[in-house]
Amino acid sequence: MKKVFFIITMIAASLLINSCEDSFSPKGDYKDQYILYCIINIDSTKQTATLLKSYDVEGFNPYFNTESSFVSGADILIRQKDQVFFMKDTSAIFEDVSRYRSPIDFYYLDNFSSSINDSIEIIATLPSGKKLYGITKAPEKVEFDGTSDRILPPEEKDLFTFLWNSPTSNTWFLPKLQFYYKIHGTTKSKIIPITYKFENGTWGPVYPVISDNNFVNFTVAALDSVFKEISEGDPNKSDYEILGAKLSVLVFNSSLSNYYSTTNGFLDDFTVILDETDYTNIEGGLGILGIYKQQQTSAVFTEEYIQSFGYTSGLN
């Protein structure tokens, strides 16, 4: 038995030594790749795109690179049926998000108009003549459910909910609820979190995130908190005129929904990713052409609720 144990130990040691001798690198073979990103807001006349080239660095830290990989001088057009829009290149300084010392370059157009549900194409022709191509379709319209809580807060409930139909099983959304009020003739707004969370010794707001849920729940306690915040420290509560509330939902099309579900949809607090998938719908390179649009519904507050804070109803 001791002999067998000794043989197994030697084999294990030999495998360990051999594996240590094999070189391991988290980097694969470098390939020249071009990456095109264009996320279209169907409700806006202004659109942007970025065109980048892959790069390599010595070692394993990509942040060692200090030069932008932006590809300038390309011809980029967006096409929808017989409408063609040509993008121009420009730059701007975004100090909070850029790791480069120089301005961020991008392509833009400011005269875009959409036929809503038609397919949209993007074609990028590089200075070398290489082409990148993408096609996608705008998201379908969603309808808000009649059972949504549009009179706030609901009676004898700790939660209130907004619901809407989902065009497909893989449509992703980003909701945002805000209410409006007037103070000394100036209209202001306040975003309402879904709840508050106690973390690192303090309470902080929690807001909706992108998901494939076709509903969103808010706690009445969170609504109470933001109502109190707007007049904190001001004894003249009646100067605050409370108007209505608006729920905005960003609806992401299939390409953008697939991108989010591929890169984020399966994550949880216990998942470790070793082979994260690269999603792309760009031919000739990598990247994403996606579309989103905004849809809205309204809500109102009861007179009793407004007066409980000493405020004035602005909808009478």
Short mmCIF file of C-alpha atoms in Angstrom, two decimals:
data_model
loop_
_atom_site.label_atom_id
_atom_site.label_comp_id
_atom_site.label_asym_id
_atom_site.label_seq_id
_atom_site.Cartn_x
_atom_site.Cartn_y
_atom_site.Cartn_z
CA MET A 1 0.00 0.00 0.00
CA LYS A 2 2.86 2.37 0.83
CA LYS A 3 4.43 1.54 -2.55
CA VAL A 4 1.19 2.39 -4.40
CA PHE A 5 0.88 5.68 -2.48
CA PHE A 6 4.52 6.53 -3.31
CA ILE A 7 3.93 5.86 -7.05
CA ILE A 8 0.78 8.05 -7.10
CA THR A 9 2.64 10.84 -5.31
CA MET A 10 5.51 10.73 -7.79
CA ILE A 11 3.11 10.81 -10.76
CA ALA A 12 1.29 13.82 -9.29
CA ALA A 13 4.58 15.61 -8.66
CA SER A 14 5.74 14.89 -12.19
CA LEU A 15 2.50 16.29 -13.66
CA LEU A 16 2.83 19.40 -11.50
CA ILE A 17 6.43 20.00 -12.59
CA ASN A 18 5.57 19.49 -16.26
CA SER A 19 2.60 21.84 -16.05
CA CYS A 20 4.74 24.53 -14.45
CA GLU A 21 7.21 24.23 -17.30
CA ASP A 22 4.49 24.89 -19.90
CA SER A 23 4.18 28.59 -20.58
CA PHE A 24 0.81 30.13 -19.85
CA SER A 25 -0.36 33.48 -21.15
CA PRO A 26 -3.75 35.16 -20.72
CA LYS A 27 -3.18 36.82 -24.10
CA GLY A 28 -4.03 35.11 -27.35
CA ASP A 29 -2.44 35.71 -30.70
CA TYR A 30 -2.83 39.35 -31.68
CA LYS A 31 -5.09 40.08 -34.64
CA ASP A 32 -5.89 43.37 -36.31
CA GLN A 33 -9.57 44.01 -35.69
CA TYR A 34 -11.82 46.99 -36.29
CA ILE A 35 -14.63 47.76 -33.87
CA LEU A 36 -17.71 49.84 -34.76
CA TYR A 37 -20.19 50.98 -32.13
CA CYS A 38 -23.36 52.90 -32.92
CA ILE A 39 -26.34 53.00 -30.54
CA ILE A 40 -29.19 54.91 -32.15
CA ASN A 41 -31.76 56.85 -30.14
CA ILE A 42 -34.76 56.65 -32.44
CA ASP A 43 -36.32 59.72 -30.75
CA SER A 44 -33.37 62.03 -31.43
CA THR A 45 -32.00 63.78 -34.51
CA LYS A 46 -28.44 63.50 -33.14
CA GLN A 47 -26.52 60.22 -33.37
CA THR A 48 -22.93 59.19 -32.67
CA ALA A 49 -20.61 56.31 -33.57
CA THR A 50 -17.09 55.24 -32.69
CA LEU A 51 -14.66 53.36 -34.91
CA LEU A 52 -11.64 51.82 -33.22
CA LYS A 53 -8.75 49.52 -34.04
CA SER A 54 -7.46 46.76 -31.79
CA TYR A 55 -4.05 47.28 -30.20
CA ASP A 56 -1.41 45.30 -28.34
CA VAL A 57 0.71 46.21 -25.31
CA GLU A 58 3.77 44.81 -23.68
CA GLY A 59 2.74 42.68 -20.75
CA PHE A 60 -0.86 42.01 -19.77
CA ASN A 61 -2.28 45.35 -18.68
CA PRO A 62 -4.30 47.03 -21.50
CA TYR A 63 -4.24 50.33 -19.58
CA PHE A 64 -0.55 50.67 -20.40
CA ASN A 65 -1.75 51.99 -23.74
CA THR A 66 -2.02 55.79 -23.62
CA GLU A 67 -2.81 56.46 -27.28
CA SER A 68 -6.35 56.46 -28.60
CA SER A 69 -7.14 53.68 -31.07
CA PHE A 70 -9.72 55.81 -32.91
CA VAL A 71 -9.76 55.40 -36.70
CA SER A 72 -10.15 58.77 -38.40
CA GLY A 73 -10.86 59.54 -42.04
CA ALA A 74 -13.46 56.83 -42.53
CA ASP A 75 -16.69 57.31 -44.48
CA ILE A 76 -19.62 56.26 -42.27
CA LEU A 77 -23.21 56.43 -43.38
CA ILE A 78 -26.53 55.41 -41.87
CA ARG A 79 -29.20 54.25 -44.28
CA GLN A 80 -32.92 53.73 -43.81
CA LYS A 81 -34.82 52.87 -46.99
CA ASP A 82 -34.01 55.71 -49.41
CA GLN A 83 -32.70 58.04 -46.69
CA VAL A 84 -28.92 58.25 -46.33
CA PHE A 85 -27.15 60.19 -43.57
CA PHE A 86 -23.40 60.82 -43.66
CA MET A 87 -21.53 61.11 -40.38
CA LYS A 88 -18.72 63.56 -39.64
CA ASP A 89 -15.82 63.05 -37.27
CA THR A 90 -15.17 65.34 -34.33
CA SER A 91 -13.79 65.24 -30.80
CA ALA A 92 -14.74 66.35 -27.30
CA ILE A 93 -13.24 66.27 -23.84
CA PHE A 94 -14.83 63.86 -21.35
CA GLU A 95 -12.50 64.11 -18.37
CA ASP A 96 -14.54 61.87 -16.10
CA VAL A 97 -14.64 58.85 -18.41
CA SER A 98 -11.51 59.05 -20.55
CA ARG A 99 -8.22 57.38 -19.66
CA TYR A 100 -6.51 59.25 -22.49
CA ARG A 101 -5.09 62.73 -22.05
CA SER A 102 -6.30 63.87 -25.45
CA PRO A 103 -9.95 64.62 -26.42
CA ILE A 104 -12.17 61.66 -27.33
CA ASP A 105 -12.81 61.29 -31.06
CA PHE A 106 -16.11 60.09 -32.50
CA TYR A 107 -18.38 60.38 -35.53
CA TYR A 108 -21.71 62.20 -35.41
CA LEU A 109 -24.69 63.44 -37.38
CA ASP A 110 -27.28 65.98 -36.31
CA ASN A 111 -30.02 65.70 -38.94
CA PHE A 112 -31.25 62.14 -38.43
CA SER A 113 -34.93 61.33 -38.89
CA SER A 114 -36.44 57.87 -38.58
CA SER A 115 -39.40 55.98 -39.99
CA ILE A 116 -39.71 54.29 -36.57
CA ASN A 117 -40.04 50.56 -37.33
CA ASP A 118 -37.94 50.18 -40.47
CA SER A 119 -34.56 48.50 -40.57
CA ILE A 120 -31.49 50.69 -40.24
CA GLU A 121 -28.08 49.97 -41.77
CA ILE A 122 -24.62 51.34 -41.04
CA ILE A 123 -21.73 51.18 -43.50
CA ALA A 124 -18.20 52.23 -42.56
CA THR A 125 -15.56 52.43 -45.28
CA LEU A 126 -12.05 52.69 -43.86
CA PRO A 127 -9.28 54.71 -45.55
CA SER A 128 -7.81 51.35 -46.64
CA GLY A 129 -11.05 50.47 -48.44
CA LYS A 130 -12.11 47.84 -45.92
CA LYS A 131 -15.84 47.91 -45.09
CA LEU A 132 -17.77 47.21 -41.91
CA TYR A 133 -21.51 46.65 -42.14
CA GLY A 134 -24.41 46.26 -39.74
CA ILE A 135 -28.18 46.09 -39.99
CA THR A 136 -30.84 46.11 -37.29
CA LYS A 137 -34.48 47.01 -36.72
CA ALA A 138 -36.08 49.47 -34.31
CA PRO A 139 -37.86 48.07 -31.26
CA GLU A 140 -41.59 47.52 -31.38
CA LYS A 141 -43.96 49.74 -29.42
CA VAL A 142 -44.92 48.67 -25.91
CA GLU A 143 -48.28 49.28 -24.22
CA PHE A 144 -48.59 50.00 -20.51
CA ASP A 145 -50.89 47.70 -18.58
CA GLY A 146 -54.12 49.14 -17.21
CA THR A 147 -53.41 47.56 -13.82
CA SER A 148 -50.37 49.79 -13.28
CA ASP A 149 -50.56 51.97 -10.16
CA ARG A 150 -51.18 55.41 -11.61
CA ILE A 151 -52.67 56.95 -8.43
CA LEU A 152 -49.91 57.22 -5.84
CA PRO A 153 -49.49 56.00 -3.25
CA PRO A 154 -51.87 53.02 -3.53
CA GLU A 155 -54.06 52.35 -0.52
CA GLU A 156 -52.87 49.81 2.05
CA LYS A 157 -49.87 48.69 -0.04
CA ASP A 158 -46.16 48.92 0.65
CA LEU A 159 -45.29 48.64 -3.06
CA PHE A 160 -46.60 50.17 -6.26
CA THR A 161 -46.01 48.71 -9.70
CA PHE A 162 -45.88 49.69 -13.36
CA LEU A 163 -46.31 46.99 -16.00
CA TRP A 164 -46.08 46.90 -19.79
CA ASN A 165 -46.20 44.26 -22.50
CA SER A 166 -42.97 42.78 -23.83
CA PRO A 167 -42.78 42.63 -27.67
CA THR A 168 -40.49 39.56 -27.53
CA SER A 169 -39.15 37.20 -24.88
CA ASN A 170 -35.74 38.87 -25.17
CA THR A 171 -36.53 42.57 -25.04
CA TRP A 172 -34.66 44.52 -22.39
CA PHE A 173 -35.79 47.70 -20.65
CA LEU A 174 -34.55 50.52 -18.44
CA PRO A 175 -37.30 52.27 -16.44
CA LYS A 176 -37.04 55.60 -14.61
CA LEU A 177 -39.71 57.26 -12.45
CA GLN A 178 -39.58 60.95 -11.58
CA PHE A 179 -42.04 63.45 -10.21
CA TYR A 180 -42.30 67.18 -10.91
CA TYR A 181 -42.87 70.10 -8.59
CA LYS A 182 -42.74 73.91 -8.62
CA ILE A 183 -40.93 76.14 -6.16
CA HIS A 184 -41.14 79.94 -6.58
CA GLY A 185 -42.30 79.52 -10.18
CA THR A 186 -39.47 77.17 -11.21
CA THR A 187 -40.34 73.62 -12.27
CA LYS A 188 -38.00 70.93 -10.94
CA SER A 189 -37.96 67.14 -10.94
CA LYS A 190 -36.79 64.38 -8.63
CA ILE A 191 -35.97 60.78 -9.58
CA ILE A 192 -37.62 58.17 -7.37
CA PRO A 193 -35.51 55.12 -6.39
CA ILE A 194 -37.11 51.69 -6.14
CA THR A 195 -35.92 51.41 -2.52
CA TYR A 196 -33.16 52.41 -0.12
CA LYS A 197 -30.35 50.10 0.96
CA PHE A 198 -28.20 50.24 4.10
CA GLU A 199 -24.57 49.84 3.08
CA ASN A 200 -21.25 50.95 4.61
CA GLY A 201 -23.05 52.54 7.51
CA THR A 202 -25.42 54.75 5.48
CA TRP A 203 -28.70 54.49 3.61
CA GLY A 204 -28.46 54.98 -0.13
CA PRO A 205 -30.95 54.95 -3.03
CA VAL A 206 -31.29 51.94 -5.35
CA TYR A 207 -32.46 52.72 -8.89
CA PRO A 208 -33.81 50.41 -11.61
CA VAL A 209 -31.25 48.67 -13.81
CA ILE A 210 -31.39 47.31 -17.35
CA SER A 211 -33.22 43.97 -17.36
CA ASP A 212 -35.72 41.89 -19.31
CA ASN A 213 -38.44 42.43 -16.69
CA ASN A 214 -41.55 44.05 -18.14
CA PHE A 215 -42.45 45.59 -14.79
CA VAL A 216 -40.88 47.66 -12.03
CA ASN A 217 -41.74 47.84 -8.33
CA PHE A 218 -41.20 50.84 -6.06
CA THR A 219 -41.55 50.99 -2.30
CA VAL A 220 -43.87 53.58 -0.80
CA ALA A 221 -41.13 54.23 1.76
CA ALA A 222 -38.79 55.33 -1.05
CA LEU A 223 -41.46 57.70 -2.36
CA ASP A 224 -41.89 59.13 1.14
CA SER A 225 -38.14 59.75 1.39
CA VAL A 226 -37.78 61.72 -1.86
CA PHE A 227 -40.88 63.76 -1.05
CA LYS A 228 -39.27 64.80 2.24
CA GLU A 229 -35.91 65.55 0.59
CA ILE A 230 -37.15 68.30 -1.73
CA SER A 231 -37.98 70.66 1.14
CA GLU A 232 -35.39 69.53 3.67
CA GLY A 233 -34.38 72.47 5.86
CA ASP A 234 -37.09 74.75 4.44
CA PRO A 235 -39.95 75.51 6.85
CA ASN A 236 -42.16 76.96 4.08
CA LYS A 237 -43.58 73.65 2.90
CA SER A 238 -46.64 75.20 1.26
CA ASP A 239 -44.38 76.92 -1.29
CA TYR A 240 -43.86 73.52 -2.92
CA GLU A 241 -46.42 72.77 -5.63
CA ILE A 242 -46.56 69.08 -6.44
CA LEU A 243 -47.33 68.20 -10.05
CA GLY A 244 -47.62 64.72 -11.55
CA ALA A 245 -45.15 61.87 -12.07
CA LYS A 246 -43.81 60.30 -15.24
CA LEU A 247 -42.48 56.80 -15.82
CA SER A 248 -40.06 56.62 -18.76
CA VAL A 249 -39.04 53.23 -20.15
CA LEU A 250 -36.16 52.82 -22.57
CA VAL A 251 -37.01 49.93 -24.88
CA PHE A 252 -34.00 48.21 -26.45
CA ASN A 253 -34.24 46.49 -29.82
CA SER A 254 -33.30 42.85 -30.39
CA SER A 255 -29.63 43.53 -31.19
CA LEU A 256 -29.11 45.70 -28.13
CA SER A 257 -31.10 43.29 -25.96
CA ASN A 258 -28.99 40.37 -27.21
CA TYR A 259 -25.85 42.33 -26.39
CA TYR A 260 -26.97 42.99 -22.80
CA SER A 261 -28.25 39.47 -22.24
CA THR A 262 -25.02 37.99 -23.60
CA THR A 263 -22.68 40.13 -21.52
CA ASN A 264 -24.78 40.65 -18.38
CA GLY A 265 -27.86 38.46 -18.42
CA PHE A 266 -26.42 35.41 -16.68
CA LEU A 267 -24.36 37.18 -14.03
CA ASP A 268 -25.03 36.87 -10.32
CA ASP A 269 -23.01 37.37 -7.13
CA PHE A 270 -21.57 33.85 -7.35
CA THR A 271 -20.56 33.68 -11.02
CA VAL A 272 -16.94 33.77 -12.17
CA ILE A 273 -16.48 34.33 -15.92
CA LEU A 274 -13.59 32.60 -17.67
CA ASP A 275 -14.85 32.70 -21.26
CA GLU A 276 -17.10 35.75 -21.61
CA THR A 277 -18.78 35.87 -25.00
CA ASP A 278 -18.10 38.68 -27.45
CA TYR A 279 -21.41 39.68 -29.03
CA THR A 280 -21.31 41.45 -32.38
CA ASN A 281 -23.68 42.15 -35.25
CA ILE A 282 -21.07 43.94 -37.36
CA GLU A 283 -19.84 42.18 -40.49
CA GLY A 284 -16.15 42.63 -41.28
CA GLY A 285 -15.26 43.44 -37.69
CA LEU A 286 -16.65 43.61 -34.17
CA GLY A 287 -19.11 45.90 -32.46
CA ILE A 288 -22.78 46.62 -32.19
CA LEU A 289 -25.44 48.52 -34.12
CA GLY A 290 -28.38 48.88 -31.75
CA ILE A 291 -31.50 51.00 -31.39
CA TYR A 292 -33.54 52.12 -28.41
CA LYS A 293 -36.55 54.36 -27.91
CA GLN A 294 -38.35 55.88 -24.97
CA GLN A 295 -41.98 55.37 -24.01
CA GLN A 296 -43.81 57.06 -21.18
CA THR A 297 -46.83 56.86 -18.94
CA SER A 298 -48.05 59.21 -16.22
CA ALA A 299 -49.17 59.00 -12.59
CA VAL A 300 -50.71 61.42 -10.11
CA PHE A 301 -50.56 61.85 -6.33
CA THR A 302 -53.55 61.94 -4.04
CA GLU A 303 -54.44 65.24 -2.40
CA GLU A 304 -54.16 63.66 1.03
CA TYR A 305 -50.66 62.43 0.34
CA ILE A 306 -49.46 65.83 -0.91
CA GLN A 307 -50.96 67.65 2.07
CA SER A 308 -49.42 65.18 4.54
CA PHE A 309 -46.05 66.80 3.78
CA GLY A 310 -47.46 70.33 3.96
CA TYR A 311 -47.18 70.76 0.20
CA THR A 312 -49.67 72.25 -2.26
CA SER A 313 -51.28 70.35 -5.10
CA GLY A 314 -50.42 71.95 -8.43
CA LEU A 315 -52.96 70.04 -10.51
CA ASN A 316 -56.16 71.60 -9.16
#
